[in-house]
Short mmCIF file of C-alpha atoms and ligand atoms in Angstrom, two decimals:
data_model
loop_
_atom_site.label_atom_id
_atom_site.label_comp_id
_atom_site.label_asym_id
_atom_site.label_seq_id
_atom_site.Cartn_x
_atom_site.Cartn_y
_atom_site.Cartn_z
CA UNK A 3 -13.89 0.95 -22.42
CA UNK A 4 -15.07 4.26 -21.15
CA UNK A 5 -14.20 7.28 -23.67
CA UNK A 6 -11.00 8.99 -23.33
CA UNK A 7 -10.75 12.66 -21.82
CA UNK A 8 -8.33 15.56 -22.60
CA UNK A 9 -8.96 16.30 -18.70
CA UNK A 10 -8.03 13.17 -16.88
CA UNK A 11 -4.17 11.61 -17.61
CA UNK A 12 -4.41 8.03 -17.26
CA UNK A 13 -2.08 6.52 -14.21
CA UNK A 14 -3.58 2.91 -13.87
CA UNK A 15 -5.85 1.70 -16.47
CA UNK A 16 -8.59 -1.34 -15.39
CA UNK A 17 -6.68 -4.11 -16.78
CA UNK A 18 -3.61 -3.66 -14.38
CA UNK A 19 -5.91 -2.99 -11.66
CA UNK A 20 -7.68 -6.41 -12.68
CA UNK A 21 -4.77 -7.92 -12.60
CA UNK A 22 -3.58 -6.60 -9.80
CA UNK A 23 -6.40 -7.21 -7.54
CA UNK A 24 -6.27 -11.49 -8.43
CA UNK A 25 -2.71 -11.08 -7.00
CA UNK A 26 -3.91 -8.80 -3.69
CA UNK A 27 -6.64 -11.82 -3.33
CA UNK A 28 -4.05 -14.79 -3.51
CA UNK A 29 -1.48 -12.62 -1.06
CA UNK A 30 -4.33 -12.62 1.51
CA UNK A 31 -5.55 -16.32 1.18
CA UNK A 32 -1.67 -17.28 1.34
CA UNK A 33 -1.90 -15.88 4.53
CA UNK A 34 -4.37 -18.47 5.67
CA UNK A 35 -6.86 -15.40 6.90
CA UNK A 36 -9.48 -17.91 8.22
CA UNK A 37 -12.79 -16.68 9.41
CA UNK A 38 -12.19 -13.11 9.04
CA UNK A 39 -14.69 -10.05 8.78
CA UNK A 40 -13.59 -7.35 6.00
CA UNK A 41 -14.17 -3.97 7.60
CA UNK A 42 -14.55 -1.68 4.35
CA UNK A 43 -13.52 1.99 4.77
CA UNK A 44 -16.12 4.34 3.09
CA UNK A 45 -16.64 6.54 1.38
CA UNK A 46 -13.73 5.88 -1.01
CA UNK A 47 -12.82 2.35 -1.02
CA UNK A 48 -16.30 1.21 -1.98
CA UNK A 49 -15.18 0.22 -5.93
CA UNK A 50 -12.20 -1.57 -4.46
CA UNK A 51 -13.36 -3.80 -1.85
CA UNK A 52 -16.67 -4.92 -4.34
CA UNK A 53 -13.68 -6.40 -6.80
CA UNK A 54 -11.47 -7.28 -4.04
CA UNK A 55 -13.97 -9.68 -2.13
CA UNK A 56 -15.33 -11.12 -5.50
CA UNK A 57 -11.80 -11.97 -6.16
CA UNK A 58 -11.25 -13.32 -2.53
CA UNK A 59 -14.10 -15.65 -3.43
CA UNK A 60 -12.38 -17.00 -6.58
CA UNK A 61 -9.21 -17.96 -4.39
CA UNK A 62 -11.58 -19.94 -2.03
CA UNK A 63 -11.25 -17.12 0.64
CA UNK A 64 -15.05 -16.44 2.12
CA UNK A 65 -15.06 -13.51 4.87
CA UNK A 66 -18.02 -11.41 6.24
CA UNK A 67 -18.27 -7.86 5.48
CA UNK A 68 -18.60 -4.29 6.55
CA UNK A 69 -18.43 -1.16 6.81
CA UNK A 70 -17.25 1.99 8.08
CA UNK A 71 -17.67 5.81 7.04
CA UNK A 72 -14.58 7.99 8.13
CA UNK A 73 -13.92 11.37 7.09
CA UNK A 74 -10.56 13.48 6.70
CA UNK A 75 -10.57 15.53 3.78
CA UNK A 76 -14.47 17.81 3.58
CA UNK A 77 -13.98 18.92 0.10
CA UNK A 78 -10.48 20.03 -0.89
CA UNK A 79 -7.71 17.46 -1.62
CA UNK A 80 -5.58 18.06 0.93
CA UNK A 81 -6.35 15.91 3.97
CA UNK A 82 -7.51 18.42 6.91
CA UNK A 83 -5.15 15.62 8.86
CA UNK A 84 -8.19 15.20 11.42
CA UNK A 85 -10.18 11.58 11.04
CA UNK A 86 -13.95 11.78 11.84
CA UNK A 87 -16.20 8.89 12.54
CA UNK A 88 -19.03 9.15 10.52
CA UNK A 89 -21.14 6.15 10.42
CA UNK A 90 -19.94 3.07 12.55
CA UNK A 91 -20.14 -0.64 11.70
CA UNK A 92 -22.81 -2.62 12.90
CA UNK A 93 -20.43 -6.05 13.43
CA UNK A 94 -18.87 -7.06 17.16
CA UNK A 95 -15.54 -7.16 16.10
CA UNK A 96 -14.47 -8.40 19.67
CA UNK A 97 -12.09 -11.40 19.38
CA UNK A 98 -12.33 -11.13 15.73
CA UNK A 99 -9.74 -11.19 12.62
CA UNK A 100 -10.06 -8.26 10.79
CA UNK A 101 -9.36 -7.58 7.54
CA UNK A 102 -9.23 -3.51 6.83
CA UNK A 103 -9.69 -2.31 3.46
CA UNK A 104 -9.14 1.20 2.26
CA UNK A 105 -8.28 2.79 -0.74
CA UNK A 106 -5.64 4.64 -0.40
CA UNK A 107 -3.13 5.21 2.47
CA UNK A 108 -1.14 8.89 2.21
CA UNK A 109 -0.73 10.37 5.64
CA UNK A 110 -1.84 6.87 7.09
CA UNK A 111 -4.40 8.95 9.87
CA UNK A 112 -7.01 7.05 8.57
CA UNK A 113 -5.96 3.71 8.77
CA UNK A 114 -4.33 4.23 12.18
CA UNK A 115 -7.63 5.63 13.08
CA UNK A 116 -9.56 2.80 12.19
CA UNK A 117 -6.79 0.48 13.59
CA UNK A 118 -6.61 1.99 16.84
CA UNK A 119 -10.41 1.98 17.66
CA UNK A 120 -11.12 -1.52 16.37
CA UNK A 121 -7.97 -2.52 18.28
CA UNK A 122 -9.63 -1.13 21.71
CA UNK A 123 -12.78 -3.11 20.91
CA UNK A 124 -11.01 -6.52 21.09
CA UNK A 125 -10.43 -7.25 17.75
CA UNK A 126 -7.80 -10.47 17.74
CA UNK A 127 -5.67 -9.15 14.66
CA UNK A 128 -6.20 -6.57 12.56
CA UNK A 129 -4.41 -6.57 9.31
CA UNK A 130 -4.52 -3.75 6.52
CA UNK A 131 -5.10 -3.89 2.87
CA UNK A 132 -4.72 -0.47 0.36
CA UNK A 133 -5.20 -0.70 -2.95
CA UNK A 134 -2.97 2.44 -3.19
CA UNK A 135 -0.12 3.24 -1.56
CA UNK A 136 1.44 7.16 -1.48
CA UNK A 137 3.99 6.31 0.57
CA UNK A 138 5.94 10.14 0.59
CA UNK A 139 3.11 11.12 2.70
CA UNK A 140 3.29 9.42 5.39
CA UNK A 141 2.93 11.45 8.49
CA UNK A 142 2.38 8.88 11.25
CA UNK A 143 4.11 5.41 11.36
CA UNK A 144 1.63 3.05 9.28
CA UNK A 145 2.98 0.80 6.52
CA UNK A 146 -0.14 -1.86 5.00
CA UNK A 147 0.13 -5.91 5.10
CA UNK A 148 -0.84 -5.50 1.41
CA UNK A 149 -0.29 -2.80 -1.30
CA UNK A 150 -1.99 -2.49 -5.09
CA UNK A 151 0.47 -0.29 -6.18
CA UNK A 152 2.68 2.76 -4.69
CA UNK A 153 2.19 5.78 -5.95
CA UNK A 154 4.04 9.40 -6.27
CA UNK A 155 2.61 12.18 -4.41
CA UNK A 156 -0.25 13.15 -6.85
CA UNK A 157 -3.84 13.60 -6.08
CA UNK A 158 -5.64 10.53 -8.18
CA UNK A 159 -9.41 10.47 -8.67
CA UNK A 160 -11.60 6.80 -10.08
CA UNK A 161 -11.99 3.80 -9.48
CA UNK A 162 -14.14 5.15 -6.22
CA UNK A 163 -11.37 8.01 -5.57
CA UNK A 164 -13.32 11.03 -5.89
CA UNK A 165 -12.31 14.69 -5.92
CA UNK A 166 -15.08 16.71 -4.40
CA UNK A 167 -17.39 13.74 -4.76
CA UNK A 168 -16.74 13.33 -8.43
CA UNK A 169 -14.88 10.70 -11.16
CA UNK A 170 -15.37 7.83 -8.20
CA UNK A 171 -16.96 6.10 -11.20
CA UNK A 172 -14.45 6.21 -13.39
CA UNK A 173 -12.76 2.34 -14.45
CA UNK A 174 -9.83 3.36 -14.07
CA UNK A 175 -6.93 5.43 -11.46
CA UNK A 176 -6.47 9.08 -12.74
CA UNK A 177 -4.64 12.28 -12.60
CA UNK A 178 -6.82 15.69 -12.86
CA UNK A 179 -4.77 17.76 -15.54
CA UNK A 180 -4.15 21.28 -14.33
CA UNK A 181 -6.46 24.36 -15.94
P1 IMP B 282 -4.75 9.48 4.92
O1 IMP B 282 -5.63 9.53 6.13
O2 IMP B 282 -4.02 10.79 4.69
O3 IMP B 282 -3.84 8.29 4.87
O4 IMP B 282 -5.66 9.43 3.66
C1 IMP B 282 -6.48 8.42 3.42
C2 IMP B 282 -7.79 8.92 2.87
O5 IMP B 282 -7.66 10.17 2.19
C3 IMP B 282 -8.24 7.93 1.85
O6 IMP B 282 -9.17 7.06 2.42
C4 IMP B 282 -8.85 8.80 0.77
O7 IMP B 282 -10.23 8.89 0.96
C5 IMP B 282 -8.25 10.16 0.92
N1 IMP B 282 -7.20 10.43 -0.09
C6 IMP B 282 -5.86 10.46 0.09
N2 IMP B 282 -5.21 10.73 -1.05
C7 IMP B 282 -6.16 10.86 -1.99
C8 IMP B 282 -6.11 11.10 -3.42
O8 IMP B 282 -5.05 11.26 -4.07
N3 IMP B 282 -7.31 11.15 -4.06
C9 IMP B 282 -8.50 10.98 -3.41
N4 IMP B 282 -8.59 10.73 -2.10
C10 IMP B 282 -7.44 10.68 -1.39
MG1 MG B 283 -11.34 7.40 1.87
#
């Protein structure tokens, strides 16, 4: 347990997301994902895909791994709506099943981003996997294969969400409170 603070409201606290992630891990190996490569979408979704491909392991599921460094939001929480590529992966992913892991998906330019240059590389399927889903903000078609949870329109920080760069460390999913 991390200490409690008057700052940070609670929205998801580490057990659920535990729990959650076991049942993300058996929705994937259900769907029989074979010899697939999990492309992990940095900066944010770093926390989420370490737990996510330890519990992939557990269920028998054993994929190769890594990653990519897009950028939307500079410092502010509202997404500038413009996706940058910041550091590219160093896989082929020609021919390849791809698994994409981010960890959130709001306006859903990131993911379609990352789908649509992968998807001009070759890649043989490309399937999606958020551990959050904000679904109100949606602002070009995108909907993930698998969801953690949806979530209201709030800006969350932890468990590798960061605001500015900060709380990424935190256990759990939070809300900033205001002043
Ligand atoms: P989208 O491109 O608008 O779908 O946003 C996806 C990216 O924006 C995610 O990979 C996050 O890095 C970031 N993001 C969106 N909402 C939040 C939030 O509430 N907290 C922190 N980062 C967020
Ligand atoms: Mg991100």
């Amino acid at each position: 347990m991390v200490p409690q603070r008057p700052d940070i409201e609670v929205l998801i606290t580490e057990d659920e997301i535990a729990l959650r992630i076991a049942g993300l891990a058996q929705e994937i190996a259900a769907g029989d994902p074979g010899d697939v490569l999990v492309v992990v979408i940095l900066k944010g979704s770093f926390v989420f895909a370490a737990d996510l491909l330890r519990a992939l392991e557990r269920v028998g599921v054993s994929p190769q791994v890594d990653f990519l460094t897009l950028a939307s939001y500079g410092e502010s929480a509202t997404s500038s709506g413009k996706v940058k590529l910041i550091q590219d992966m160093s896989e082929n992913v020609a021919g390849r099943r791809l698994l994409l892991v981010d960890d959130i998906l709001d306006s859903g330019q990131t993911l379609v981003f990352a789908r649509d240059a992968l998807r001009e590389r070759g890649a043989a399927e490309i399937k999606t996997c958020v551990l959050l889903d904000k679904n109100e903000g949606r602002q070009v078609a995108m909907e993930a294969d698998y969801v953690g949870f949806e979530i209201g329109n709030r800006f969350v920080i932890g468990y590798g969400l960061d605001f500015a760069h900060r709380f990424r460390g935190l256990p759990y999913i939070g809300v900033l409170n205001e002043d």
